[in-house]
Amino acid sequence: MGEIADRLREVRRRISEAAHRVGRNPDEIRLVAVSKTKPIGLIREAIDAGVTALGENYVQELVSKREAIGDPVEWHFIGHLQTNKVRQIVPFCSLIHGVDSLKLAGEIDRRAGMIGRRQAVLIEVNLAGEASKFGVGEDEAGDLAKAIAVLPNLRLAGLMTMPPYPEDPEESRPYFVRLRELQERLRQGGIPPERCSELSMGMTADYEIAIEEGATIVRVGTAIFGSRDDTATVHA
Ligand SMILES: *Cc1c(COP(=O)(O)O)cnc(C)c1O
């Protein structure tokens, strides 16, 4: 077995331990392997080792990798989606993690409707208010969720967040707690529970903490594929 298989096994072990620490069933947690910047060969290795969902954050890269690999896995879009690129991914994308405006949601709804699909989406919430990141503010999430919940070709599935990069994983915990509390408020505010059951939170630096705080989806790249030279990469 190769290095990827070993790393994947380690990540799964840690997911399991984190879940057990807080009395959760590890099967409730989906692992999205973030393959951005990584070549097809390594991605195939990961699929052979048991990865079932891949996450990409550039539309072109997602589309070309999916053309090469097909659908033995789910494809998740985890980046910032521009409205003019929606039509390229809606035909095959299992989950769009980063919806942060009604305009974008409307375009996804329109494109999904044209091809008879119902597209699952998450609302991205920018909890720290970082200018460098996308996402709606905590106070706007409720209105956006209500507006999205009535779009016929969208299926709102929950919330996603990406806190400031932590020096210490514990620094992320308060943000994960806040996303879970926001989910609770949305439910109390009338969003049906099945419309906000997913919490996509936690990356290599902090996925164990995210699981302790209720993540149902973790997005892990480096711990599976090794480090990225993000600066030198040309996106396919
Ligand atoms: C790159 C990325 C990840 C994975 O980051 P790692 O630190 O490599 O695990 C997760 N989520 C989003 C939105 C990303 O862009």
PDB file of C-alpha atoms and ligand atoms in Angstrom:
ATOM      1  CA  MET A   1       0.000   0.000   0.000  1.00  0.00           C
ATOM      2  CA  GLY A   2       1.246   3.467  -0.886  1.00  0.00           C
ATOM      3  CA  GLU A   3       1.768   6.582   1.122  1.00  0.00           C
ATOM      4  CA  ILE A   4      -1.669   7.988   0.326  1.00  0.00           C
ATOM      5  CA  ALA A   5      -3.349   4.852   1.623  1.00  0.00           C
ATOM      6  CA  ASP A   6      -1.355   5.135   4.862  1.00  0.00           C
ATOM      7  CA  ARG A   7      -2.241   8.803   5.296  1.00  0.00           C
ATOM      8  CA  LEU A   8      -5.881   8.138   4.553  1.00  0.00           C
ATOM      9  CA  ARG A   9      -5.982   5.372   7.127  1.00  0.00           C
ATOM     10  CA  GLU A  10      -4.485   7.737   9.702  1.00  0.00           C
ATOM     11  CA  VAL A  11      -7.041  10.449   8.922  1.00  0.00           C
ATOM     12  CA  ARG A  12      -9.893   7.949   9.242  1.00  0.00           C
ATOM     13  CA  ARG A  13      -8.498   6.725  12.539  1.00  0.00           C
ATOM     14  CA  ARG A  14      -8.393  10.275  13.882  1.00  0.00           C
ATOM     15  CA  ILE A  15     -11.910  11.005  12.628  1.00  0.00           C
ATOM     16  CA  SER A  16     -13.085   7.940  14.444  1.00  0.00           C
ATOM     17  CA  GLU A  17     -11.290   8.816  17.674  1.00  0.00           C
ATOM     18  CA  ALA A  18     -12.570  12.401  17.623  1.00  0.00           C
ATOM     19  CA  ALA A  19     -16.121  11.151  17.087  1.00  0.00           C
ATOM     20  CA  HIS A  20     -15.867   8.635  19.919  1.00  0.00           C
ATOM     21  CA  ARG A  21     -14.481  11.288  22.298  1.00  0.00           C
ATOM     22  CA  VAL A  22     -17.812  13.098  22.101  1.00  0.00           C
ATOM     23  CA  GLY A  23     -20.059  10.075  21.762  1.00  0.00           C
ATOM     24  CA  ARG A  24     -20.726  10.455  18.041  1.00  0.00           C
ATOM     25  CA  ASN A  25     -20.946   7.735  15.441  1.00  0.00           C
ATOM     26  CA  PRO A  26     -17.987   8.121  13.022  1.00  0.00           C
ATOM     27  CA  ASP A  27     -20.290   7.048  10.177  1.00  0.00           C
ATOM     28  CA  GLU A  28     -22.104  10.392  10.522  1.00  0.00           C
ATOM     29  CA  ILE A  29     -18.982  12.168   9.290  1.00  0.00           C
ATOM     30  CA  ARG A  30     -18.172  12.419   5.608  1.00  0.00           C
ATOM     31  CA  LEU A  31     -14.595  12.914   4.516  1.00  0.00           C
ATOM     32  CA  VAL A  32     -14.108  15.087   1.442  1.00  0.00           C
ATOM     33  CA  ALA A  33     -10.552  14.629   0.196  1.00  0.00           C
ATOM     34  CA  VAL A  34      -9.378  17.998  -1.111  1.00  0.00           C
ATOM     35  CA  SER A  35      -7.373  17.260  -4.235  1.00  0.00           C
ATOM     36  CA  LYS A  36      -6.795  20.822  -5.498  1.00  0.00           C
ATOM     37  CA  THR A  37      -3.450  21.264  -7.295  1.00  0.00           C
ATOM     38  CA  LYS A  38      -2.804  17.502  -7.081  1.00  0.00           C
ATOM     39  CA  PRO A  39      -2.250  15.409 -10.218  1.00  0.00           C
ATOM     40  CA  ILE A  40      -4.607  12.752 -11.544  1.00  0.00           C
ATOM     41  CA  GLY A  41      -2.208   9.940 -10.621  1.00  0.00           C
ATOM     42  CA  LEU A  42      -2.324  10.760  -6.926  1.00  0.00           C
ATOM     43  CA  ILE A  43      -6.073  11.215  -7.053  1.00  0.00           C
ATOM     44  CA  ARG A  44      -6.497   7.754  -8.554  1.00  0.00           C
ATOM     45  CA  GLU A  45      -4.334   6.384  -5.758  1.00  0.00           C
ATOM     46  CA  ALA A  46      -6.626   8.025  -3.241  1.00  0.00           C
ATOM     47  CA  ILE A  47      -9.706   6.568  -4.928  1.00  0.00           C
ATOM     48  CA  ASP A  48      -8.112   3.118  -4.941  1.00  0.00           C
ATOM     49  CA  ALA A  49      -7.415   3.591  -1.240  1.00  0.00           C
ATOM     50  CA  GLY A  50     -11.105   4.255  -0.593  1.00  0.00           C
ATOM     51  CA  VAL A  51     -11.736   7.992  -1.002  1.00  0.00           C
ATOM     52  CA  THR A  52     -15.388   8.504  -2.000  1.00  0.00           C
ATOM     53  CA  ALA A  53     -15.611  12.291  -2.345  1.00  0.00           C
ATOM     54  CA  LEU A  54     -13.189  14.813  -3.827  1.00  0.00           C
ATOM     55  CA  GLY A  55     -13.169  18.570  -3.253  1.00  0.00           C
ATOM     56  CA  GLU A  56     -11.824  21.173  -5.681  1.00  0.00           C
ATOM     57  CA  ASN A  57     -11.870  24.953  -5.486  1.00  0.00           C
ATOM     58  CA  TYR A  58     -11.337  25.995  -9.119  1.00  0.00           C
ATOM     59  CA  VAL A  59     -14.019  25.314 -11.708  1.00  0.00           C
ATOM     60  CA  GLN A  60     -11.629  24.572 -14.575  1.00  0.00           C
ATOM     61  CA  GLU A  61      -9.604  22.156 -12.480  1.00  0.00           C
ATOM     62  CA  LEU A  62     -12.740  20.434 -11.207  1.00  0.00           C
ATOM     63  CA  VAL A  63     -14.154  20.039 -14.710  1.00  0.00           C
ATOM     64  CA  SER A  64     -10.965  18.698 -16.257  1.00  0.00           C
ATOM     65  CA  LYS A  65     -10.256  16.278 -13.429  1.00  0.00           C
ATOM     66  CA  ARG A  66     -13.792  14.992 -13.547  1.00  0.00           C
ATOM     67  CA  GLU A  67     -13.471  14.484 -17.314  1.00  0.00           C
ATOM     68  CA  ALA A  68     -10.361  12.388 -16.695  1.00  0.00           C
ATOM     69  CA  ILE A  69     -11.692  10.400 -13.760  1.00  0.00           C
ATOM     70  CA  GLY A  70     -15.453  10.218 -14.234  1.00  0.00           C
ATOM     71  CA  ASP A  71     -17.833   9.432 -11.417  1.00  0.00           C
ATOM     72  CA  PRO A  72     -16.476   6.650  -9.228  1.00  0.00           C
ATOM     73  CA  VAL A  73     -16.450   9.443  -6.604  1.00  0.00           C
ATOM     74  CA  GLU A  74     -18.601  12.416  -5.629  1.00  0.00           C
ATOM     75  CA  TRP A  75     -17.317  15.799  -6.784  1.00  0.00           C
ATOM     76  CA  HIS A  76     -17.651  18.703  -4.374  1.00  0.00           C
ATOM     77  CA  PHE A  77     -17.016  22.342  -5.217  1.00  0.00           C
ATOM     78  CA  ILE A  78     -15.459  24.080  -2.206  1.00  0.00           C
ATOM     79  CA  GLY A  79     -14.254  27.369  -3.702  1.00  0.00           C
ATOM     80  CA  HIS A  80     -15.811  30.676  -4.594  1.00  0.00           C
ATOM     81  CA  LEU A  81     -18.217  30.141  -7.474  1.00  0.00           C
ATOM     82  CA  GLN A  82     -18.796  32.846 -10.064  1.00  0.00           C
ATOM     83  CA  THR A  83     -22.267  32.950 -11.572  1.00  0.00           C
ATOM     84  CA  ASN A  84     -20.928  32.647 -15.124  1.00  0.00           C
ATOM     85  CA  LYS A  85     -19.331  29.284 -14.269  1.00  0.00           C
ATOM     86  CA  VAL A  86     -22.288  27.663 -12.579  1.00  0.00           C
ATOM     87  CA  ARG A  87     -23.464  25.842 -15.698  1.00  0.00           C
ATOM     88  CA  GLN A  88     -20.131  24.006 -15.997  1.00  0.00           C
ATOM     89  CA  ILE A  89     -20.443  22.200 -12.695  1.00  0.00           C
ATOM     90  CA  VAL A  90     -24.158  21.834 -12.055  1.00  0.00           C
ATOM     91  CA  PRO A  91     -24.499  18.756 -14.289  1.00  0.00           C
ATOM     92  CA  PHE A  92     -22.321  16.612 -12.023  1.00  0.00           C
ATOM     93  CA  CYS A  93     -21.474  18.359  -8.746  1.00  0.00           C
ATOM     94  CA  SER A  94     -22.752  16.514  -5.654  1.00  0.00           C
ATOM     95  CA  LEU A  95     -22.467  19.477  -3.318  1.00  0.00           C
ATOM     96  CA  ILE A  96     -21.595  23.142  -3.777  1.00  0.00           C
ATOM     97  CA  HIS A  97     -20.157  24.256  -0.430  1.00  0.00           C
ATOM     98  CA  GLY A  98     -19.817  27.996  -0.903  1.00  0.00           C
ATOM     99  CA  VAL A  99     -23.110  29.710  -1.733  1.00  0.00           C
ATOM    100  CA  ASP A 100     -23.020  33.225  -0.331  1.00  0.00           C
ATOM    101  CA  SER A 101     -25.528  35.285  -2.285  1.00  0.00           C
ATOM    102  CA  LEU A 102     -29.081  35.051  -3.545  1.00  0.00           C
ATOM    103  CA  LYS A 103     -27.809  35.952  -7.005  1.00  0.00           C
ATOM    104  CA  LEU A 104     -25.549  32.901  -7.070  1.00  0.00           C
ATOM    105  CA  ALA A 105     -28.251  30.692  -5.578  1.00  0.00           C
ATOM    106  CA  GLY A 106     -30.703  31.928  -8.217  1.00  0.00           C
ATOM    107  CA  GLU A 107     -28.319  31.085 -11.037  1.00  0.00           C
ATOM    108  CA  ILE A 108     -27.661  27.601  -9.643  1.00  0.00           C
ATOM    109  CA  ASP A 109     -31.419  27.092  -9.349  1.00  0.00           C
ATOM    110  CA  ARG A 110     -31.960  28.249 -12.935  1.00  0.00           C
ATOM    111  CA  ARG A 111     -29.212  26.053 -14.400  1.00  0.00           C
ATOM    112  CA  ALA A 112     -30.229  23.022 -12.364  1.00  0.00           C
ATOM    113  CA  GLY A 113     -33.823  23.495 -13.505  1.00  0.00           C
ATOM    114  CA  MET A 114     -32.739  23.563 -17.157  1.00  0.00           C
ATOM    115  CA  ILE A 115     -31.281  20.072 -16.869  1.00  0.00           C
ATOM    116  CA  GLY A 116     -33.835  18.640 -14.467  1.00  0.00           C
ATOM    117  CA  ARG A 117     -31.520  18.369 -11.485  1.00  0.00           C
ATOM    118  CA  ARG A 118     -31.909  19.368  -7.888  1.00  0.00           C
ATOM    119  CA  GLN A 119     -28.584  20.814  -6.748  1.00  0.00           C
ATOM    120  CA  ALA A 120     -27.472  20.415  -3.144  1.00  0.00           C
ATOM    121  CA  VAL A 121     -25.790  23.472  -1.665  1.00  0.00           C
ATOM    122  CA  LEU A 122     -24.374  24.811   1.575  1.00  0.00           C
ATOM    123  CA  ILE A 123     -24.365  28.429   2.684  1.00  0.00           C
ATOM    124  CA  GLU A 124     -20.867  29.672   3.418  1.00  0.00           C
ATOM    125  CA  VAL A 125     -20.635  31.770   6.557  1.00  0.00           C
ATOM    126  CA  ASN A 126     -17.726  34.117   7.176  1.00  0.00           C
ATOM    127  CA  LEU A 127     -17.748  34.079  10.966  1.00  0.00           C
ATOM    128  CA  ALA A 128     -14.606  36.115  11.558  1.00  0.00           C
ATOM    129  CA  GLY A 129     -15.622  38.769   9.047  1.00  0.00           C
ATOM    130  CA  GLU A 130     -12.306  38.391   7.241  1.00  0.00           C
ATOM    131  CA  ALA A 131     -12.196  40.621   4.184  1.00  0.00           C
ATOM    132  CA  SER A 132     -10.036  38.060   2.373  1.00  0.00           C
ATOM    133  CA  LYS A 133     -12.718  35.395   2.611  1.00  0.00           C
ATOM    134  CA  PHE A 134     -16.079  34.891   1.001  1.00  0.00           C
ATOM    135  CA  GLY A 135     -19.275  34.003   2.783  1.00  0.00           C
ATOM    136  CA  VAL A 136     -22.219  35.789   4.330  1.00  0.00           C
ATOM    137  CA  GLY A 137     -22.119  37.305   7.787  1.00  0.00           C
ATOM    138  CA  GLU A 138     -23.709  35.393  10.612  1.00  0.00           C
ATOM    139  CA  ASP A 139     -26.621  37.851  10.683  1.00  0.00           C
ATOM    140  CA  GLU A 140     -27.412  37.439   6.994  1.00  0.00           C
ATOM    141  CA  ALA A 141     -27.405  33.648   6.947  1.00  0.00           C
ATOM    142  CA  GLY A 142     -30.995  33.293   8.130  1.00  0.00           C
ATOM    143  CA  ASP A 143     -32.469  35.485   5.391  1.00  0.00           C
ATOM    144  CA  LEU A 144     -30.394  33.773   2.720  1.00  0.00           C
ATOM    145  CA  ALA A 145     -31.410  30.344   4.005  1.00  0.00           C
ATOM    146  CA  LYS A 146     -35.104  31.301   3.860  1.00  0.00           C
ATOM    147  CA  ALA A 147     -34.723  32.639   0.339  1.00  0.00           C
ATOM    148  CA  ILE A 148     -32.840  29.559  -0.852  1.00  0.00           C
ATOM    149  CA  ALA A 149     -35.151  27.091   0.847  1.00  0.00           C
ATOM    150  CA  VAL A 150     -37.980  28.027  -1.537  1.00  0.00           C
ATOM    151  CA  LEU A 151     -35.977  27.707  -4.766  1.00  0.00           C
ATOM    152  CA  PRO A 152     -37.382  24.571  -6.407  1.00  0.00           C
ATOM    153  CA  ASN A 153     -34.199  23.232  -7.978  1.00  0.00           C
ATOM    154  CA  LEU A 154     -31.956  23.805  -4.993  1.00  0.00           C
ATOM    155  CA  ARG A 155     -31.682  21.641  -1.955  1.00  0.00           C
ATOM    156  CA  LEU A 156     -30.225  23.567   0.924  1.00  0.00           C
ATOM    157  CA  ALA A 157     -28.333  21.004   2.981  1.00  0.00           C
ATOM    158  CA  GLY A 158     -26.589  23.086   5.621  1.00  0.00           C
ATOM    159  CA  LEU A 159     -23.741  25.456   6.416  1.00  0.00           C
ATOM    160  CA  MET A 160     -20.036  25.704   5.704  1.00  0.00           C
ATOM    161  CA  THR A 161     -17.289  27.794   7.260  1.00  0.00           C
ATOM    162  CA  MET A 162     -13.545  28.291   7.054  1.00  0.00           C
ATOM    163  CA  PRO A 163     -12.163  30.088  10.115  1.00  0.00           C
ATOM    164  CA  PRO A 164      -8.910  32.051  10.120  1.00  0.00           C
ATOM    165  CA  TYR A 165      -5.956  29.700   9.794  1.00  0.00           C
ATOM    166  CA  PRO A 166      -5.205  28.562  13.371  1.00  0.00           C
ATOM    167  CA  GLU A 167      -1.738  28.563  14.931  1.00  0.00           C
ATOM    168  CA  ASP A 168      -3.198  26.100  17.401  1.00  0.00           C
ATOM    169  CA  PRO A 169      -6.192  23.938  16.364  1.00  0.00           C
ATOM    170  CA  GLU A 170      -8.042  25.000  19.522  1.00  0.00           C
ATOM    171  CA  GLU A 171      -8.293  28.520  18.095  1.00  0.00           C
ATOM    172  CA  SER A 172     -10.838  27.181  15.599  1.00  0.00           C
ATOM    173  CA  ARG A 173     -13.135  25.714  18.219  1.00  0.00           C
ATOM    174  CA  PRO A 174     -15.121  28.893  18.990  1.00  0.00           C
ATOM    175  CA  TYR A 175     -15.900  29.313  15.283  1.00  0.00           C
ATOM    176  CA  PHE A 176     -17.120  25.730  14.984  1.00  0.00           C
ATOM    177  CA  VAL A 177     -19.290  26.223  18.045  1.00  0.00           C
ATOM    178  CA  ARG A 178     -20.738  29.379  16.495  1.00  0.00           C
ATOM    179  CA  LEU A 179     -21.608  27.599  13.252  1.00  0.00           C
ATOM    180  CA  ARG A 180     -23.417  24.893  15.184  1.00  0.00           C
ATOM    181  CA  GLU A 181     -25.295  27.524  17.205  1.00  0.00           C
ATOM    182  CA  LEU A 182     -26.230  29.318  14.010  1.00  0.00           C
ATOM    183  CA  GLN A 183     -27.598  26.038  12.646  1.00  0.00           C
ATOM    184  CA  GLU A 184     -29.683  25.734  15.789  1.00  0.00           C
ATOM    185  CA  ARG A 185     -31.036  29.272  15.384  1.00  0.00           C
ATOM    186  CA  LEU A 186     -31.975  28.608  11.758  1.00  0.00           C
ATOM    187  CA  ARG A 187     -33.941  25.576  12.848  1.00  0.00           C
ATOM    188  CA  GLN A 188     -35.710  27.538  15.554  1.00  0.00           C
ATOM    189  CA  GLY A 189     -36.378  30.237  12.963  1.00  0.00           C
ATOM    190  CA  GLY A 190     -38.327  27.813  10.827  1.00  0.00           C
ATOM    191  CA  ILE A 191     -35.790  26.294   8.443  1.00  0.00           C
ATOM    192  CA  PRO A 192     -36.707  22.583   8.366  1.00  0.00           C
ATOM    193  CA  PRO A 193     -34.048  20.450  10.085  1.00  0.00           C
ATOM    194  CA  GLU A 194     -33.299  18.488   6.917  1.00  0.00           C
ATOM    195  CA  ARG A 195     -32.546  21.808   5.153  1.00  0.00           C
ATOM    196  CA  CYS A 196     -29.677  22.511   7.525  1.00  0.00           C
ATOM    197  CA  SER A 197     -28.435  19.155   8.754  1.00  0.00           C
ATOM    198  CA  GLU A 198     -24.913  19.425   7.319  1.00  0.00           C
ATOM    199  CA  LEU A 199     -22.031  21.319   8.908  1.00  0.00           C
ATOM    200  CA  SER A 200     -19.015  21.437   6.583  1.00  0.00           C
ATOM    201  CA  MET A 201     -16.166  22.530   8.815  1.00  0.00           C
ATOM    202  CA  GLY A 202     -12.620  21.442   9.595  1.00  0.00           C
ATOM    203  CA  MET A 203      -9.516  21.051   7.433  1.00  0.00           C
ATOM    204  CA  THR A 204      -6.136  19.388   8.018  1.00  0.00           C
ATOM    205  CA  ALA A 205      -5.256  21.815  10.820  1.00  0.00           C
ATOM    206  CA  ASP A 206      -8.447  21.428  12.823  1.00  0.00           C
ATOM    207  CA  TYR A 207     -10.751  18.644  11.598  1.00  0.00           C
ATOM    208  CA  GLU A 208     -10.650  16.738  14.876  1.00  0.00           C
ATOM    209  CA  ILE A 209     -11.847  19.814  16.769  1.00  0.00           C
ATOM    210  CA  ALA A 210     -14.542  20.359  14.132  1.00  0.00           C
ATOM    211  CA  ILE A 211     -15.792  16.806  14.649  1.00  0.00           C
ATOM    212  CA  GLU A 212     -15.914  17.322  18.397  1.00  0.00           C
ATOM    213  CA  GLU A 213     -18.127  20.352  17.715  1.00  0.00           C
ATOM    214  CA  GLY A 214     -20.504  18.658  15.317  1.00  0.00           C
ATOM    215  CA  ALA A 215     -19.009  18.655  11.801  1.00  0.00           C
ATOM    216  CA  THR A 216     -20.803  16.268   9.457  1.00  0.00           C
ATOM    217  CA  ILE A 217     -18.394  16.958   6.590  1.00  0.00           C
ATOM    218  CA  VAL A 218     -14.667  17.596   6.935  1.00  0.00           C
ATOM    219  CA  ARG A 219     -12.583  18.872   4.019  1.00  0.00           C
ATOM    220  CA  VAL A 220      -9.066  17.462   4.295  1.00  0.00           C
ATOM    221  CA  GLY A 221      -6.328  17.999   1.726  1.00  0.00           C
ATOM    222  CA  THR A 222      -2.786  18.138   3.064  1.00  0.00           C
ATOM    223  CA  ALA A 223      -3.151  15.297   5.561  1.00  0.00           C
ATOM    224  CA  ILE A 224      -4.106  12.977   2.679  1.00  0.00           C
ATOM    225  CA  PHE A 225      -2.222  14.285  -0.354  1.00  0.00           C
ATOM    226  CA  GLY A 226       0.774  15.966   1.280  1.00  0.00           C
ATOM    227  CA  SER A 227       1.595  19.664   1.250  1.00  0.00           C
ATOM    228  CA  ARG A 228       0.856  21.903  -1.706  1.00  0.00           C
ATOM    229  CA  ASP A 229       3.126  24.414  -3.282  1.00  0.00           C
ATOM    230  CA  ASP A 230       0.141  26.694  -3.724  1.00  0.00           C
ATOM    231  CA  THR A 231       2.136  29.592  -5.086  1.00  0.00           C
ATOM    232  CA  ALA A 232       3.763  27.704  -7.958  1.00  0.00           C
ATOM    233  CA  THR A 233       0.685  25.961  -9.244  1.00  0.00           C
ATOM    234  CA  VAL A 234      -0.997  26.734 -12.499  1.00  0.00           C
ATOM    235  CA  HIS A 235      -4.629  25.763 -12.265  1.00  0.00           C
ATOM    236  CA  ALA A 236      -5.634  23.374 -15.010  1.00  0.00           C
TER     237      ALA A 236
HETATM  238  C1  LIG B   1      -7.781  23.865   0.496  1.00  0.00           C
HETATM  239  C2  LIG B   1      -9.056  23.805   1.249  1.00  0.00           C
HETATM  240  C3  LIG B   1      -9.258  22.807   2.218  1.00  0.00           C
HETATM  241  C4  LIG B   1      -8.228  21.773   2.622  1.00  0.00           C
HETATM  242  O1  LIG B   1      -7.106  22.356   3.226  1.00  0.00           O
HETATM  243  P1  LIG B   1      -5.980  21.465   3.944  1.00  0.00           P
HETATM  244  O2  LIG B   1      -5.388  22.375   4.934  1.00  0.00           O
HETATM  245  O3  LIG B   1      -5.015  21.073   2.871  1.00  0.00           O
HETATM  246  O4  LIG B   1      -6.631  20.291   4.542  1.00  0.00           O
HETATM  247  C5  LIG B   1     -10.493  22.784   2.859  1.00  0.00           C
HETATM  248  N1  LIG B   1     -11.459  23.671   2.555  1.00  0.00           N
HETATM  249  C6  LIG B   1     -11.298  24.627   1.631  1.00  0.00           C
HETATM  250  C7  LIG B   1     -12.420  25.565   1.351  1.00  0.00           C
HETATM  251  C8  LIG B   1     -10.090  24.738   0.943  1.00  0.00           C
HETATM  252  O5  LIG B   1      -9.943  25.694   0.029  1.00  0.00           O
END
